[in-house]
Amino acid sequence: MLSGALLAGVFACLLLAFAPPAAAAGTAIVGTLKGPDGAPLANVSVTASAEGFTDTVVSGPDGVFRIEVPKGGKYLLSVDETTLPAGVSFTKPEDQSRSILVLMGDKKVLFGFSSGDGGGGATASSFTWARISQLLVDGLFFGILIALGAVGLNLIFGTTGLTNFSHGELLTLGAFTAIVLNELGLNLIIAAPLAVLISAMLWGWGQNKILWKPLRRRKTGLIASMVVTIGLAITIRYTLLLLFGGSPRSYQQFAGQSGLAFGPVSITPKSIVFAILAAIAIAATVSWLQRSRIGKATRAVSDNPALASATGIDVERVISVVWILGAGLAAFAGIYLGSTQDVTWNMGQRLLLVMFAAVTLGGLGTIYGAIVGALVVGMFVQLSTLFIPTEMKTVGALFLMIIILLVRPQGILGRRERVG
Amino acid sequence: MPANGQRALEAQAVLAGVPKVPGAPKPDPILVASSVVRRFGGLSAVDVEHVEVQRGSITALIGPNGAGKTTFFNLLTGFDAPDEGTWSFNGRSMGRLSPYRVARLGMVRTFQLTKALNRLRVIDNMLLGAKGQRGEHLWASLLPFLWRRQEANNTERADLLLKRFSLDAKRTDFAGSLSGGQRKLLEMARALMSEPELIMLDEPMAGVNPALTQSLLQHIKMIREEGATVLFVEHDMDMVHDISDWVIVMAQGQIIAEGPPGDVMKNPEVIDAYLGAHHERALTESGESLTTGDTI
Amino acid sequence: MDLTFVLGQSITQALGVTAIIYCLAAMGLNLQFGYTGLLNFGQVAFAAIGAYSVGVIVISFGASLWAAIPIGLLASVALALVLGIPTLRLRADYLAIVTIATSEIIRLMVRSIALRDTFGGANGINGKMGQAFHDLNPFHADIDLPFLTWTRQDLWVVTVGWSLIAIFTLATWLLVRSPWGRVVKGIREDENAVVSLGKNAYVYKMQALILGGLLGTVGGIVWAIAKQSVQPDNFVPDVTFFSYTILLLGGAARVFGPIVGAIIFWFLLVFVGEFLNQMIAAGWITFLLPTDVGPIRFILVGLGLMGLMIFRPQGIFGDKRELALDAR
Ligand SMILES: Nc1ncnc2c1ncn2[C@@H]1O[C@H](COP(=O)(O)OP(=O)(O)OP(=O)(O)O)[C@@H](O)[C@H]1O
Ligand SMILES: [Mg+2]
């Protein structure tokens, strides 16, 4: 708990340094259109409409558009694709026209654009050192993000044997917990660490207490438990969709940060802060496992639960701690993801398979494996876009996972287990 | 020893001429293993230089907890892969054979932690043991007339075995509803359904009540009388004494002694191994029947 | 509030094309998960293979539907081999991870812009891909009963669909009562025990994976023929999990489980959806929007899947004796 509070403090200080000016008053839909290379897209026409209201604006030279709306409610927001510069198209075609819910104040909308519509041409032409170094940095950051999720996934697997298909939803829940706090008026600097703590207790400790502990007592098999995690994932996902709607949200602070240039590489300050904090969190987890009493107990339980329990370790307590830790790390990852991209009801699900790829790559159940696997997968996903279209980059990582299973099923750092 | 019966006498007579040293060659070995090593990290769980098992005998494999007995069984039956070593069964080299092939060749094992197939009925557990079933092929299974007779014969055999193991009353119950001891019996009976040449039992008596152990001992002797070879792991020295023709002692992965039961139990190295591992505790796992003193 | 309409919709759907497709997928899962204990979380991939085989071969390549069907089935076997070879020797969760990953790989590939010429990108493939089948339609009129409304085309698909299900159910029944069925059930309970009795568990698991996958592929073929359109986002992992819910509703490892499950599942799902829609439209429920009905249905599925797996894996009409076993 102490290290959590400390982490929260560091978090707050670092984020404060990049706080934006206060937002303008009035109800409006706002956004910044940026091309795949990060350059602003000017003169793109955007239309918002609702019953008895239509307004079309064009984005300014900085790519910013702002549509003042009379009141909160549902609006249909569409972008005139013909006004996009040549060779730029939506990453997600459904972004072209979407329905959004505006409450009050500024409603930020995010758009993702990618280059060309074939992708193939774009990849071949931009095989430059600048691009490669940018991808390496992106890959490192993505790897750290995955590691946050994968470490928790692997800790839970190690101690309980559960392959948790609802781990992605722990990310989503964390991101939404922060959104709720943020929209209640808390600055993200406060909302984020608070959300991590709340998630760790509510979605981690609480979930274990209400669901998994009773199931362990019932001696529900691991295969049945895996099916239960699927049911849980569906329930959580669609509850969030029901409560918050389908349109992407973003945190009120640090949303449209522009990147700092480090030579050829451009990185947003928030990414740097998050990545540093994430690395600290992961390092703290590892050293906690190595040093602290309960950390050692955790490793003992992962090794052999029956033996650990026979030697007087309170296995249930260890499992509780692992759930708290896993959910906290996942919530952190969710907020990280939510602030660098956007917060949606299925954001965690989209990352689940990549986390599994990382974990399988490193070896199910080994903590270093999860970290190494995550970094490899993160880099692989980003660098693979040099050769394959961006839309297929996850496919590459999943293929990598299947190949690894063929050659070294126990993963890079895993070990074989006993029969009989 | 009351181990009567034709084959018992034969086996004991033959083994009487075998030197009582670790790795002693047997006149007619069914199983021969040489320099088998299995390491887990730094620990050599199994490090067997040479061992032979006499055909038609009941051989006990004993040793303190963690001696490597189960691991040795796992290696021999293909469930685990050794770091080094070779072994042959019936003169056929068996290294790196998949476990199902090992079983098909006639070397069938049971598990220390029983593996009753819970949601299958007792009789289906038994029938699963039968070898060479036509109905187990995908296409043939759709045409019952191809396998119905064989199935009837197998069922008849299974029922006889169930009766012998006093499980006939449980015939149509789910195996999951059996008690721990009954599961041990079922697993042994199921292994016998495959008519093995060598049956390897990992602690068949653990958890079986004393009244039943007597009849279980008779079953094991009967297996030998019917021509099979038995290799079994057991902690209860009484039982080992009672039924085995030959005893092999393992400690810390190595074979440290061999010989007829009476001799082995007087061997100071064996006593050391046990006392080293167990201190003052009884040799039996449950500690109910014997104390260290009166066994050795 | 039109209860007749709600009931009519529910019954029509419970016996209709969608129920048939999901029933076939769930029958496949029954062989794999119910009897053999294989956790295939990518059943939708097999359905996608079936549907896209029809779409691609008939529309993109202009070949015959009757060529597309066997090619689709062959592709399905190939997929099962690709999935099974790396994973069936490993622990159960690897199969689950790899199958769900593969189903997403397939969806992302057919959806990609790079392969749009063949698979149609996000819009999928649309066109009269099932025409050759519909040309054989012996029915001359639509059905329009108070509680059952089908077009002539649907009626033909439904007739053939349920007949196929009847045949496959008979085959499943024969399989699982045979010694083959005994082996796979043994593998489900404890693979090592079965191996120690001389059965090559790997081969049996592969057979179950292939057979179950084929059933899913038939479901996909029915989909393409009935809807005359295949779109990548119809083949999301949720389809697999709906099929699991159906299987558990009817009871895993019960021959009629998928049929019972599919009918009840679609009846309930459509009934709840339509009922809520009507209530909202009539202004009786004001705290929900029409767009909320979709998520609510999914939430019910999720809760149902959890609840059934925990409390009644043998189905709502399941065997009490088995229940007692689970409680041990
Ligand atoms: N998969 C494994 N990983 C690590 N160590 C193992 C593994 N399997 C066995 N061991 C170790 O190998 C040694 C031998 O174990 P084994 O189970 O063969 O003993 P045993 O003689 O059967 O003991 P018991 O009489 O208690 O059944 C033990 O120290 C055990 O901890
Ligand atoms: Mg043992």
PDB file of N, CA, C and O and ligand atoms in Angstrom, chain A residues 418, chain B residues 69-70 112 202-203 233, ligand 2:
ATOM      1  N   ARG A 418       5.315 -31.421 -14.617  1.00  0.00           N
ATOM      2  CA  ARG A 418       5.412 -32.825 -14.253  1.00  0.00           C
ATOM      3  C   ARG A 418       4.106 -33.557 -14.467  1.00  0.00           C
ATOM      4  O   ARG A 418       3.043 -33.005 -14.350  1.00  0.00           O
TER       5      ARG A 418
ATOM      6  N   LYS B  69      11.232 -42.676  -7.213  1.00  0.00           N
ATOM      7  CA  LYS B  69      10.523 -43.856  -7.713  1.00  0.00           C
ATOM      8  C   LYS B  69       9.500 -43.490  -8.783  1.00  0.00           C
ATOM      9  O   LYS B  69       9.464 -44.080  -9.870  1.00  0.00           O
ATOM     10  N   THR B  70       8.650 -42.492  -8.458  1.00  0.00           N
ATOM     11  CA  THR B  70       7.629 -42.096  -9.429  1.00  0.00           C
ATOM     12  C   THR B  70       8.270 -41.527 -10.688  1.00  0.00           C
ATOM     13  O   THR B  70       7.848 -41.821 -11.809  1.00  0.00           O
ATOM     14  N   GLN B 112       0.367 -42.829  -8.927  1.00  0.00           N
ATOM     15  CA  GLN B 112       0.344 -42.649  -7.477  1.00  0.00           C
ATOM     16  C   GLN B 112      -0.887 -41.852  -7.064  1.00  0.00           C
ATOM     17  O   GLN B 112      -1.574 -42.204  -6.114  1.00  0.00           O
ATOM     18  N   ASP B 202       2.067 -47.882  -8.910  1.00  0.00           N
ATOM     19  CA  ASP B 202       2.677 -46.868  -8.044  1.00  0.00           C
ATOM     20  C   ASP B 202       1.825 -46.737  -6.779  1.00  0.00           C
ATOM     21  O   ASP B 202       0.758 -46.141  -6.801  1.00  0.00           O
ATOM     22  N   GLU B 203       2.313 -47.318  -5.713  1.00  0.00           N
ATOM     23  CA  GLU B 203       1.620 -47.318  -4.415  1.00  0.00           C
ATOM     24  C   GLU B 203       0.172 -47.789  -4.508  1.00  0.00           C
ATOM     25  O   GLU B 203      -0.753 -47.032  -4.235  1.00  0.00           O
ATOM     26  N   VAL B 233       5.608 -49.997  -6.405  1.00  0.00           N
ATOM     27  CA  VAL B 233       6.195 -49.104  -5.416  1.00  0.00           C
ATOM     28  C   VAL B 233       5.338 -49.201  -4.171  1.00  0.00           C
ATOM     29  O   VAL B 233       4.108 -49.179  -4.259  1.00  0.00           O
TER      30      VAL B 233
HETATM   31 MG    MG D   2       6.013 -41.413  -5.806  1.00  0.00          MG
END
